């Protein structure tokens, strides 16, 4: 599994912590930036990870910002992306098992580095359970198709 990783300035330190965790555990990853706490626009970095995951080059993505909300909203605009904002291990596990989330988002101003590492560990270890959940994920994909490229009318 390859992981795409990015953050804006508000999530830079948390991204660096996650990057260290991934490297310590031998998980192949690529850091798409940002590379400092200088102000940047979070949609730019969310898009880099979302496109990398959508292309199939990376199987999962992790994006950090101040709250994790903005990057989740931006990433979820890309068809095929199911970005889940998780600030606890229960949600991290459920986002994979029930929703087949392919991007994890977290907020530096919400959680600390130790909890973030545990969330990432659980999220990466969890697998989609399929079954009744597959039907629901397929319905999400149908909504994407309905609204792709237009007003949905």
mmCIF file of C-alpha atoms in Angstrom:
data_model
loop_
_atom_site.group_PDB
_atom_site.id
_atom_site.type_symbol
_atom_site.label_atom_id
_atom_site.label_comp_id
_atom_site.label_asym_id
_atom_site.label_seq_id
_atom_site.Cartn_x
_atom_site.Cartn_y
_atom_site.Cartn_z
ATOM 1 C CA UNK A 1 0.000 0.000 0.000
ATOM 2 C CA UNK A 2 1.270 3.450 -0.947
ATOM 3 C CA UNK A 3 0.090 6.526 0.958
ATOM 4 C CA UNK A 4 -0.145 10.099 -0.377
ATOM 5 C CA UNK A 5 0.260 12.750 2.318
ATOM 6 C CA UNK A 6 -0.252 16.530 2.425
ATOM 7 C CA UNK A 7 -1.230 19.421 4.651
ATOM 8 C CA UNK A 8 -1.728 23.132 4.650
ATOM 9 C CA UNK A 9 0.139 25.411 7.061
ATOM 10 C CA UNK A 10 -2.390 24.706 9.832
ATOM 11 C CA UNK A 11 -1.698 20.981 9.654
ATOM 12 C CA UNK A 12 1.991 21.067 8.776
ATOM 13 C CA UNK A 13 3.302 19.831 12.149
ATOM 14 C CA UNK A 14 0.722 17.041 12.323
ATOM 15 C CA UNK A 15 1.620 15.964 8.774
ATOM 16 C CA UNK A 16 5.278 15.828 9.776
ATOM 17 C CA UNK A 17 4.325 13.565 12.703
ATOM 18 C CA UNK A 18 2.322 11.290 10.409
ATOM 19 C CA UNK A 19 5.173 11.232 7.903
ATOM 20 C CA UNK A 20 7.563 10.128 10.655
ATOM 21 C CA UNK A 21 5.126 7.402 11.706
ATOM 22 C CA UNK A 22 4.798 6.098 8.143
ATOM 23 C CA UNK A 23 8.564 6.044 7.617
ATOM 24 C CA UNK A 24 9.217 4.396 11.000
ATOM 25 C CA UNK A 25 6.797 1.634 10.019
ATOM 26 C CA UNK A 26 8.177 1.162 6.502
ATOM 27 C CA UNK A 27 4.984 2.303 4.802
ATOM 28 C CA UNK A 28 5.722 3.678 1.324
ATOM 29 C CA UNK A 29 4.529 7.270 1.081
ATOM 30 C CA UNK A 30 4.980 10.544 -0.722
ATOM 31 C CA UNK A 31 4.817 13.977 0.886
ATOM 32 C CA UNK A 32 2.977 16.363 -1.448
ATOM 33 C CA UNK A 33 3.617 19.336 0.854
ATOM 34 C CA UNK A 34 3.334 21.911 2.203
ATOM 35 C CA UNK A 35 6.862 22.006 3.527
ATOM 36 C CA UNK A 36 6.598 24.840 6.068
ATOM 37 C CA UNK A 37 4.131 26.751 8.226
ATOM 38 C CA UNK A 38 3.947 29.577 5.681
ATOM 39 C CA UNK A 39 0.306 30.261 4.784
ATOM 40 C CA UNK A 40 -1.057 28.311 1.805
ATOM 41 C CA UNK A 41 -4.519 27.407 0.519
ATOM 42 C CA UNK A 42 -5.724 24.010 1.758
ATOM 43 C CA UNK A 43 -7.767 23.084 -1.354
ATOM 44 C CA UNK A 44 -4.551 23.000 -3.406
ATOM 45 C CA UNK A 45 -3.027 20.322 -1.190
ATOM 46 C CA UNK A 46 -6.234 18.350 -0.752
ATOM 47 C CA UNK A 47 -6.521 18.176 -4.538
ATOM 48 C CA UNK A 48 -2.971 16.847 -4.928
ATOM 49 C CA UNK A 49 -3.689 13.914 -2.617
ATOM 50 C CA UNK A 50 -7.196 13.288 -3.966
ATOM 51 C CA UNK A 51 -5.934 13.142 -7.548
ATOM 52 C CA UNK A 52 -3.037 10.870 -6.555
ATOM 53 C CA UNK A 53 -5.454 8.447 -4.881
ATOM 54 C CA UNK A 54 -8.009 8.656 -7.681
ATOM 55 C CA UNK A 55 -5.321 7.844 -10.258
ATOM 56 C CA UNK A 56 -4.507 4.619 -8.426
ATOM 57 C CA UNK A 57 -0.858 5.537 -7.961
ATOM 58 C CA UNK A 58 -1.584 5.681 -4.212
ATOM 59 C CA UNK A 59 -4.107 3.437 -2.503
ATOM 60 C CA UNK A 60 -4.716 5.731 0.466
ATOM 61 C CA UNK A 61 -4.228 9.381 1.359
ATOM 62 C CA UNK A 62 -3.874 11.387 4.538
ATOM 63 C CA UNK A 63 -4.449 15.152 4.650
ATOM 64 C CA UNK A 64 -4.089 17.493 7.625
ATOM 65 C CA UNK A 65 -5.211 21.056 8.192
ATOM 66 C CA UNK A 66 -6.197 23.025 11.268
ATOM 67 C CA UNK A 67 -9.463 21.144 11.791
ATOM 68 C CA UNK A 68 -9.464 18.510 9.040
ATOM 69 C CA UNK A 69 -12.786 19.862 7.806
ATOM 70 C CA UNK A 70 -11.681 22.002 4.878
ATOM 71 C CA UNK A 71 -9.424 19.371 3.357
ATOM 72 C CA UNK A 72 -12.172 16.739 3.704
ATOM 73 C CA UNK A 73 -14.661 18.959 1.895
ATOM 74 C CA UNK A 74 -12.177 19.748 -0.882
ATOM 75 C CA UNK A 75 -11.004 16.152 -1.356
ATOM 76 C CA UNK A 76 -14.569 14.853 -1.478
ATOM 77 C CA UNK A 77 -15.250 16.970 -4.564
ATOM 78 C CA UNK A 78 -13.049 14.583 -6.578
ATOM 79 C CA UNK A 79 -15.055 11.643 -7.954
ATOM 80 C CA UNK A 80 -14.099 8.345 -6.364
ATOM 81 C CA UNK A 81 -12.760 9.938 -3.220
ATOM 82 C CA UNK A 82 -14.266 9.094 0.135
ATOM 83 C CA UNK A 83 -12.413 11.329 2.589
ATOM 84 C CA UNK A 84 -13.281 10.814 6.244
ATOM 85 C CA UNK A 85 -12.541 13.265 9.037
ATOM 86 C CA UNK A 86 -11.499 11.181 12.051
ATOM 87 C CA UNK A 87 -10.375 12.353 15.462
ATOM 88 C CA UNK A 88 -10.781 9.012 17.267
ATOM 89 C CA UNK A 89 -9.896 5.400 16.552
ATOM 90 C CA UNK A 90 -13.514 4.187 16.458
ATOM 91 C CA UNK A 91 -14.337 6.559 13.588
ATOM 92 C CA UNK A 92 -11.085 5.676 11.829
ATOM 93 C CA UNK A 93 -11.907 1.965 11.904
ATOM 94 C CA UNK A 94 -15.543 2.506 10.905
ATOM 95 C CA UNK A 95 -14.580 4.818 8.037
ATOM 96 C CA UNK A 96 -12.622 1.961 6.498
ATOM 97 C CA UNK A 97 -14.843 -0.978 7.438
ATOM 98 C CA UNK A 98 -18.184 0.641 6.571
ATOM 99 C CA UNK A 99 -17.414 3.466 4.134
ATOM 100 C CA UNK A 100 -14.264 2.247 2.369
ATOM 101 C CA UNK A 101 -12.694 5.657 3.031
ATOM 102 C CA UNK A 102 -9.615 6.117 0.884
ATOM 103 C CA UNK A 103 -8.495 9.402 2.457
ATOM 104 C CA UNK A 104 -8.156 10.193 6.144
ATOM 105 C CA UNK A 105 -8.283 13.811 7.282
ATOM 106 C CA UNK A 106 -7.283 15.136 10.690
ATOM 107 C CA UNK A 107 -6.958 18.504 12.400
ATOM 108 C CA UNK A 108 -3.787 19.677 14.106
ATOM 109 C CA UNK A 109 -5.760 22.082 16.297
ATOM 110 C CA UNK A 110 -8.052 19.252 17.409
ATOM 111 C CA UNK A 111 -5.815 16.288 18.279
ATOM 112 C CA UNK A 112 -2.266 15.714 19.437
ATOM 113 C CA UNK A 113 0.516 13.761 17.771
ATOM 114 C CA UNK A 114 0.142 10.597 19.866
ATOM 115 C CA UNK A 115 -3.535 10.204 19.088
ATOM 116 C CA UNK A 116 -2.904 11.015 15.415
ATOM 117 C CA UNK A 117 -0.361 8.195 15.205
ATOM 118 C CA UNK A 118 -2.850 5.752 16.729
ATOM 119 C CA UNK A 119 -5.632 6.891 14.382
ATOM 120 C CA UNK A 120 -3.342 6.406 11.380
ATOM 121 C CA UNK A 121 -2.270 2.969 12.646
ATOM 122 C CA UNK A 122 -5.885 1.827 13.058
ATOM 123 C CA UNK A 123 -7.037 3.401 9.784
ATOM 124 C CA UNK A 124 -4.277 1.770 7.744
ATOM 125 C CA UNK A 125 -4.832 -1.622 9.403
ATOM 126 C CA UNK A 126 -8.603 -1.630 8.845
ATOM 127 C CA UNK A 127 -10.168 -3.111 5.733
ATOM 128 C CA UNK A 128 -13.500 -2.593 4.006
ATOM 129 C CA UNK A 129 -15.909 -5.321 5.134
ATOM 130 C CA UNK A 130 -18.130 -5.197 2.043
ATOM 131 C CA UNK A 131 -21.489 -6.924 2.404
ATOM 132 C CA UNK A 132 -24.326 -4.512 3.102
ATOM 133 C CA UNK A 133 -21.763 -1.690 3.217
ATOM 134 C CA UNK A 134 -20.786 -2.302 -0.424
ATOM 135 C CA UNK A 135 -24.345 -1.519 -1.481
ATOM 136 C CA UNK A 136 -24.169 1.806 0.364
ATOM 137 C CA UNK A 137 -20.786 2.757 -1.065
ATOM 138 C CA UNK A 138 -22.166 1.952 -4.532
ATOM 139 C CA UNK A 139 -25.014 4.378 -3.849
ATOM 140 C CA UNK A 140 -22.457 7.081 -3.041
ATOM 141 C CA UNK A 141 -20.782 6.382 -6.400
ATOM 142 C CA UNK A 142 -24.168 6.667 -8.115
ATOM 143 C CA UNK A 143 -24.712 10.092 -6.546
ATOM 144 C CA UNK A 144 -21.315 11.151 -7.909
ATOM 145 C CA UNK A 145 -22.266 9.947 -11.405
ATOM 146 C CA UNK A 146 -25.613 11.741 -11.248
ATOM 147 C CA UNK A 147 -24.002 15.091 -10.503
ATOM 148 C CA UNK A 148 -20.783 14.724 -12.494
ATOM 149 C CA UNK A 149 -20.181 17.551 -14.908
ATOM 150 C CA UNK A 150 -23.427 19.360 -14.497
ATOM 151 C CA UNK A 151 -26.383 20.439 -12.476
ATOM 152 C CA UNK A 152 -27.770 16.937 -12.057
ATOM 153 C CA UNK A 153 -30.962 17.743 -13.981
#
